[in-house]
Amino acid sequence: EAVGPQEYTAIKLKVKEWAPEAGAEIKGKVPEGADVFFVPATLRPETMYGQTSCFVGPKIKYGVFKVSESEFYVITDRAARNMAYQGIFPKNGVVDKVAEVLGSSCVGTLVVGPLSVHKEGFRILPMESVLPTKGTGVVSCVPSDSPDDFATITDLAKKAEYYGIKKEWAELEIVPIIGTPSYGDLAAPFLVKKFKIASPKDTKQLEEAKELAYKEGYYQGIMKIGDFSGEKVEVAKPKVRQQLIDSGEGFAYSE
Ligand code: A2H
């Protein structure tokens, strides 16, 4: 756990098609034609090329917050309050919640995310370990570089029926984003196999794998994709972050 303030990059994932339950919940509350975004907070903006889905906590309650006439964000109340003091909403300190949705009712929603190789979009999926008290309560899924994400997506594909999802939503192609000397081009799948992690409940091994993947990726990693392909991750990370902010597809969020 980090001690100082965390400098996240918030990423805007535009809703293309609502899951039926969530769609019914927001109907009439968000103006026709306005854009709604799920907004994960990440410490690894340079990995966003590898997004294959986006996680919500199934039992977490999310708000739909108005940012302007044409833009709404799906995040936790807590994150909205923080954002209101960071100049992200029009009035300092003021939030405008137009609707509420439970994470579980959002599962299956189709979104498109910046930089992702999956340009046709990807799905909102459930992750039990999402903390309501961290970031926005929405987590981008990058199975190439996050052991937690790879373990979760593998479990979802294995038990698709149990989770009430379509198997193919959890089986989007995982492409190399970062090359590393020790763990190859797909560090997270490599480490999950190496540590024989069988499910997202293997929290001890996952913690270790996460630590190793993070350090190796950051200090030894080389970008394999995008505008900064061939550059060191350490160098590319702030550049990708700035691109996302400049294009309006992301913004700085801290807590
Ligand atoms: B990271 P820190 Cl590729 N609950 O983004 C659980 N996890 C959350 C969360 C929440 N409410 N909000 C954010 N996170 C995740 C990418 C990534 C991340 C990669 C590799 C490692 C990694 C794609 N998922 O994080 O406790 C988000 O996942 C490992 C540290 O604030 C976010 O960055 O340090 C990270 O945890 C923030 O964790």
Short mmCIF file of C-alpha atoms and ligand atoms in Angstrom, two decimals:
data_model
loop_
_atom_site.label_atom_id
_atom_site.label_comp_id
_atom_site.label_asym_id
_atom_site.label_seq_id
_atom_site.Cartn_x
_atom_site.Cartn_y
_atom_site.Cartn_z
CA GLU A 1 0.00 0.00 0.00
CA ALA A 2 1.22 3.44 -0.90
CA VAL A 3 1.69 5.98 1.86
CA GLY A 4 1.89 9.30 0.03
CA PRO A 5 -0.74 10.63 -2.35
CA GLN A 6 -1.41 8.44 -5.40
CA GLU A 7 -1.26 10.14 -8.79
CA TYR A 8 -3.74 8.18 -10.88
CA THR A 9 -4.68 8.60 -14.49
CA ALA A 10 -8.45 8.43 -14.92
CA ILE A 11 -9.43 6.88 -18.26
CA LYS A 12 -12.71 7.60 -20.05
CA LEU A 13 -14.45 4.48 -21.42
CA LYS A 14 -17.48 5.47 -23.47
CA VAL A 15 -20.64 3.38 -23.18
CA LYS A 16 -21.75 2.00 -26.56
CA GLU A 17 -24.50 -0.30 -25.36
CA TRP A 18 -25.88 -0.70 -21.84
CA ALA A 19 -26.53 -4.01 -20.15
CA PRO A 20 -30.37 -4.21 -19.89
CA GLU A 21 -30.65 -3.66 -16.11
CA ALA A 22 -28.31 -0.67 -15.96
CA GLY A 23 -29.86 0.73 -19.13
CA ALA A 24 -33.31 0.67 -17.53
CA GLU A 25 -31.92 2.36 -14.42
CA ILE A 26 -30.42 5.34 -16.25
CA LYS A 27 -33.23 5.71 -18.80
CA GLY A 28 -34.77 9.19 -18.63
CA LYS A 29 -32.09 10.35 -16.17
CA VAL A 30 -29.32 10.92 -18.70
CA PRO A 31 -30.34 13.08 -21.70
CA GLU A 32 -30.71 11.36 -25.06
CA GLY A 33 -27.45 11.69 -27.01
CA ALA A 34 -25.23 12.45 -24.00
CA ASP A 35 -22.10 10.34 -23.49
CA VAL A 36 -21.69 8.22 -20.37
CA PHE A 37 -18.21 7.03 -19.37
CA PHE A 38 -16.98 4.37 -16.95
CA VAL A 39 -13.84 5.93 -15.46
CA PRO A 40 -11.18 3.54 -14.12
CA ALA A 41 -8.20 4.99 -12.21
CA THR A 42 -4.84 3.47 -13.12
CA LEU A 43 -1.19 3.76 -12.11
CA ARG A 44 -0.13 2.21 -15.43
CA PRO A 45 -1.43 4.49 -18.21
CA GLU A 46 1.20 3.07 -20.59
CA THR A 47 -0.56 -0.33 -20.48
CA MET A 48 -3.94 0.97 -21.72
CA TYR A 49 -3.21 -0.47 -25.20
CA GLY A 50 -3.83 -3.85 -23.57
CA GLN A 51 -7.30 -3.23 -22.10
CA THR A 52 -9.56 -6.22 -22.74
CA SER A 53 -12.34 -5.31 -20.31
CA CYS A 54 -13.18 -3.08 -17.35
CA PHE A 55 -14.00 -4.32 -13.84
CA VAL A 56 -16.60 -3.16 -11.38
CA GLY A 57 -17.33 -4.55 -7.93
CA PRO A 58 -20.64 -6.43 -8.33
CA LYS A 59 -21.88 -5.32 -4.90
CA ILE A 60 -20.59 -1.75 -5.16
CA LYS A 61 -23.09 1.06 -5.66
CA TYR A 62 -22.04 3.55 -8.33
CA GLY A 63 -23.35 7.00 -9.11
CA VAL A 64 -23.86 8.51 -12.55
CA PHE A 65 -22.49 12.05 -12.23
CA LYS A 66 -23.09 14.99 -14.53
CA VAL A 67 -19.91 16.68 -15.76
CA SER A 68 -21.59 18.77 -18.47
CA GLU A 69 -24.81 18.66 -20.53
CA SER A 70 -23.21 16.02 -22.74
CA GLU A 71 -20.90 14.07 -20.37
CA PHE A 72 -21.60 11.80 -17.40
CA TYR A 73 -19.22 9.63 -15.32
CA VAL A 74 -19.92 6.31 -13.60
CA ILE A 75 -17.79 6.20 -10.41
CA THR A 76 -18.26 5.82 -6.64
CA ASP A 77 -19.73 8.65 -4.58
CA ARG A 78 -16.43 8.87 -2.77
CA ALA A 79 -14.46 9.42 -5.99
CA ALA A 80 -16.99 12.00 -7.19
CA ARG A 81 -16.56 13.96 -3.97
CA ASN A 82 -12.78 13.91 -4.42
CA MET A 83 -13.06 14.94 -8.07
CA ALA A 84 -15.32 17.83 -7.14
CA TYR A 85 -12.41 19.31 -5.20
CA GLN A 86 -9.94 18.71 -8.04
CA GLY A 87 -11.60 20.89 -10.65
CA ILE A 88 -13.04 17.96 -12.60
CA PHE A 89 -16.69 18.97 -12.17
CA PRO A 90 -17.95 22.44 -13.19
CA LYS A 91 -18.58 23.74 -9.65
CA ASN A 92 -15.88 23.36 -7.03
CA GLY A 93 -16.97 20.97 -4.26
CA VAL A 94 -20.35 20.25 -5.88
CA VAL A 95 -21.45 16.91 -7.32
CA ASP A 96 -24.60 16.32 -9.39
CA LYS A 97 -25.68 12.68 -9.17
CA VAL A 98 -28.43 11.86 -11.67
CA ALA A 99 -28.72 8.09 -11.14
CA GLU A 100 -27.42 5.12 -9.19
CA VAL A 101 -26.47 1.69 -10.51
CA LEU A 102 -25.24 -1.47 -8.83
CA GLY A 103 -22.03 -2.92 -10.28
CA SER A 104 -23.73 -6.26 -10.99
CA SER A 105 -26.36 -4.58 -13.17
CA CYS A 106 -23.62 -2.95 -15.29
CA VAL A 107 -21.99 -6.29 -16.18
CA GLY A 108 -22.12 -6.85 -19.93
CA THR A 109 -22.19 -3.16 -20.84
CA LEU A 110 -20.11 -2.53 -23.99
CA VAL A 111 -17.58 0.30 -23.76
CA VAL A 112 -14.80 1.66 -25.97
CA GLY A 113 -11.57 2.76 -24.37
CA PRO A 114 -8.68 4.94 -25.55
CA LEU A 115 -5.59 3.21 -26.98
CA SER A 116 -7.03 -0.30 -26.62
CA VAL A 117 -6.21 -2.61 -29.53
CA HIS A 118 -9.82 -3.80 -29.19
CA LYS A 119 -11.29 -0.89 -31.10
CA GLU A 120 -14.72 -2.46 -31.41
CA GLY A 121 -14.96 -2.25 -27.62
CA PHE A 122 -14.94 -4.54 -24.58
CA ARG A 123 -17.24 -5.42 -21.71
CA ILE A 124 -17.81 -4.38 -18.14
CA LEU A 125 -17.12 -7.49 -16.01
CA PRO A 126 -17.31 -8.31 -12.28
CA MET A 127 -14.25 -8.46 -9.97
CA GLU A 128 -14.89 -9.34 -6.32
CA SER A 129 -11.68 -7.72 -5.07
CA VAL A 130 -12.43 -4.20 -6.30
CA LEU A 131 -12.24 -1.91 -3.27
CA PRO A 132 -14.94 0.75 -2.96
CA THR A 133 -12.45 2.85 -1.00
CA LYS A 134 -9.75 3.15 -3.66
CA GLY A 135 -9.57 5.13 -6.88
CA THR A 136 -12.92 5.37 -8.66
CA GLY A 137 -14.07 1.84 -7.76
CA VAL A 138 -13.70 1.05 -11.48
CA VAL A 139 -10.61 -0.88 -12.64
CA SER A 140 -9.27 -1.25 -16.17
CA CYS A 141 -8.42 -4.86 -17.04
CA VAL A 142 -4.99 -5.35 -18.61
CA PRO A 143 -4.28 -9.10 -18.40
CA SER A 144 -0.91 -8.84 -20.20
CA ASP A 145 0.63 -6.83 -17.36
CA SER A 146 -1.52 -7.20 -14.26
CA PRO A 147 -1.51 -10.63 -12.54
CA ASP A 148 -4.74 -9.74 -10.69
CA ASP A 149 -6.44 -8.94 -13.98
CA PHE A 150 -5.14 -12.10 -15.69
CA ALA A 151 -6.23 -14.33 -12.79
CA THR A 152 -9.67 -12.72 -12.73
CA ILE A 153 -10.27 -12.90 -16.47
CA THR A 154 -9.16 -16.56 -16.52
CA ASP A 155 -11.58 -17.36 -13.69
CA LEU A 156 -14.41 -15.49 -15.43
CA ALA A 157 -13.86 -17.45 -18.66
CA LYS A 158 -13.77 -20.74 -16.74
CA LYS A 159 -16.99 -20.03 -14.84
CA ALA A 160 -18.81 -17.83 -17.34
CA GLU A 161 -22.18 -19.42 -16.64
CA TYR A 162 -21.81 -19.00 -12.87
CA TYR A 163 -20.96 -15.32 -13.34
CA GLY A 164 -23.78 -14.81 -15.84
CA ILE A 165 -21.50 -13.57 -18.60
CA LYS A 166 -20.71 -14.68 -22.13
CA LYS A 167 -17.44 -16.62 -22.18
CA GLU A 168 -16.13 -14.67 -25.15
CA TRP A 169 -16.32 -11.41 -23.13
CA ALA A 170 -13.45 -12.78 -21.02
CA GLU A 171 -11.50 -14.19 -23.96
CA LEU A 172 -10.44 -11.16 -25.95
CA GLU A 173 -6.96 -11.50 -27.41
CA ILE A 174 -4.10 -10.58 -25.06
CA VAL A 175 -1.37 -8.82 -27.05
CA PRO A 176 2.16 -7.90 -25.86
CA ILE A 177 2.39 -4.35 -24.53
CA ILE A 178 5.68 -4.43 -22.62
CA GLY A 179 8.74 -6.62 -23.18
CA THR A 180 10.75 -7.64 -20.10
CA PRO A 181 14.08 -9.51 -19.83
CA SER A 182 12.93 -11.84 -17.03
CA TYR A 183 9.28 -12.59 -17.82
CA GLY A 184 8.96 -12.13 -21.58
CA ASP A 185 6.36 -10.07 -23.43
CA LEU A 186 3.38 -11.19 -21.37
CA ALA A 187 4.67 -10.77 -17.82
CA ALA A 188 1.38 -11.30 -15.98
CA PRO A 189 0.37 -14.61 -17.63
CA PHE A 190 3.99 -15.79 -17.22
CA LEU A 191 4.04 -15.03 -13.48
CA VAL A 192 0.55 -16.41 -12.84
CA LYS A 193 1.69 -19.72 -14.38
CA LYS A 194 5.09 -19.65 -12.65
CA PHE A 195 3.47 -19.18 -9.21
CA LYS A 196 0.76 -21.75 -10.06
CA ILE A 197 -1.95 -19.23 -9.27
CA ALA A 198 -5.23 -21.05 -9.80
CA SER A 199 -7.76 -18.34 -8.94
CA PRO A 200 -8.13 -14.70 -7.84
CA LYS A 201 -8.41 -16.09 -4.29
CA ASP A 202 -4.70 -17.00 -4.21
CA THR A 203 -4.05 -13.57 -2.77
CA LYS A 204 -0.62 -14.29 -1.24
CA GLN A 205 0.98 -15.46 -4.50
CA LEU A 206 -0.86 -12.77 -6.42
CA GLU A 207 0.62 -10.12 -4.17
CA GLU A 208 4.10 -11.46 -4.91
CA ALA A 209 3.46 -11.76 -8.66
CA LYS A 210 2.06 -8.23 -8.73
CA GLU A 211 5.14 -6.82 -7.01
CA LEU A 212 7.50 -8.58 -9.43
CA ALA A 213 5.50 -7.65 -12.55
CA TYR A 214 5.27 -4.04 -11.46
CA LYS A 215 9.00 -3.63 -10.72
CA GLU A 216 10.20 -5.52 -13.78
CA GLY A 217 7.78 -3.68 -16.07
CA TYR A 218 8.64 -0.28 -14.73
CA TYR A 219 12.45 -0.55 -14.45
CA GLN A 220 13.30 -3.05 -17.21
CA GLY A 221 10.31 -2.91 -19.52
CA ILE A 222 10.38 -1.76 -23.13
CA MET A 223 7.23 -0.64 -24.95
CA LYS A 224 6.21 -3.05 -27.73
CA ILE A 225 3.29 -1.02 -29.10
CA GLY A 226 2.07 2.50 -29.78
CA ASP A 227 3.73 5.86 -30.40
CA PHE A 228 6.57 5.12 -27.96
CA SER A 229 7.32 1.58 -29.10
CA GLY A 230 10.98 0.73 -28.37
CA GLU A 231 11.25 3.25 -25.52
CA LYS A 232 11.76 2.35 -21.87
CA VAL A 233 8.53 2.16 -19.86
CA GLU A 234 9.94 4.61 -17.34
CA VAL A 235 10.31 7.15 -20.16
CA ALA A 236 7.13 6.30 -22.07
CA LYS A 237 4.77 6.27 -19.05
CA PRO A 238 4.56 10.07 -18.55
CA LYS A 239 4.33 10.59 -22.32
CA VAL A 240 1.37 8.23 -22.71
CA ARG A 241 -0.26 9.85 -19.70
CA GLN A 242 0.15 13.31 -21.21
CA GLN A 243 -1.25 12.15 -24.57
CA LEU A 244 -4.35 10.79 -22.84
CA ILE A 245 -4.81 14.04 -20.95
CA ASP A 246 -4.19 16.25 -24.02
CA SER A 247 -6.67 14.28 -26.13
CA GLY A 248 -9.34 14.58 -23.42
CA GLU A 249 -9.53 10.77 -23.14
CA GLY A 250 -8.13 10.86 -19.63
CA PHE A 251 -7.40 13.21 -16.74
CA ALA A 252 -5.29 13.43 -13.61
CA TYR A 253 -6.93 12.21 -10.43
CA SER A 254 -5.23 11.95 -7.06
CA GLU A 255 -6.11 10.82 -3.55
B1 A2H B 1 -3.64 -0.76 -12.17
P1 A2H B 1 -2.72 1.25 -5.52
CL1 A2H B 1 -1.41 -3.27 -15.96
N1 A2H B 1 -9.72 -1.80 -6.14
O1 A2H B 1 -4.07 -0.40 -13.53
C1 A2H B 1 -8.74 -2.65 -6.51
N2 A2H B 1 -7.77 -2.33 -7.38
C2 A2H B 1 -7.80 -1.10 -7.91
C3 A2H B 1 -8.79 -0.15 -7.58
C4 A2H B 1 -9.80 -0.55 -6.65
N3 A2H B 1 -10.79 0.27 -6.28
N4 A2H B 1 -8.57 0.99 -8.28
C5 A2H B 1 -7.47 0.77 -9.01
N5 A2H B 1 -7.00 -0.49 -8.82
C6 A2H B 1 -5.85 -1.17 -9.44
C7 A2H B 1 -3.52 -1.30 -14.54
C8 A2H B 1 -2.45 -2.02 -13.81
C9 A2H B 1 -2.48 -1.74 -12.45
C10 A2H B 1 -1.47 -2.87 -14.31
C11 A2H B 1 -0.55 -3.43 -13.46
C12 A2H B 1 -0.60 -3.16 -12.09
C13 A2H B 1 -1.58 -2.29 -11.57
C14 A2H B 1 -4.58 -2.19 -15.10
N6 A2H B 1 -5.35 -2.85 -14.10
O2 A2H B 1 -1.66 -1.99 -10.26
O3 A2H B 1 -3.13 0.39 -4.39
C15 A2H B 1 -5.43 -0.51 -10.72
O4 A2H B 1 -4.74 -1.45 -11.54
C16 A2H B 1 -0.75 -2.59 -9.37
C17 A2H B 1 -0.38 -1.64 -8.27
O5 A2H B 1 -3.39 2.59 -5.53
C18 A2H B 1 -4.37 0.52 -10.34
O6 A2H B 1 -3.38 0.44 -11.39
O7 A2H B 1 -1.25 1.28 -5.63
C19 A2H B 1 -3.85 0.00 -9.02
O8 A2H B 1 -4.74 -1.02 -8.57
C20 A2H B 1 -3.76 1.06 -7.94
O9 A2H B 1 -3.28 0.44 -6.78
#
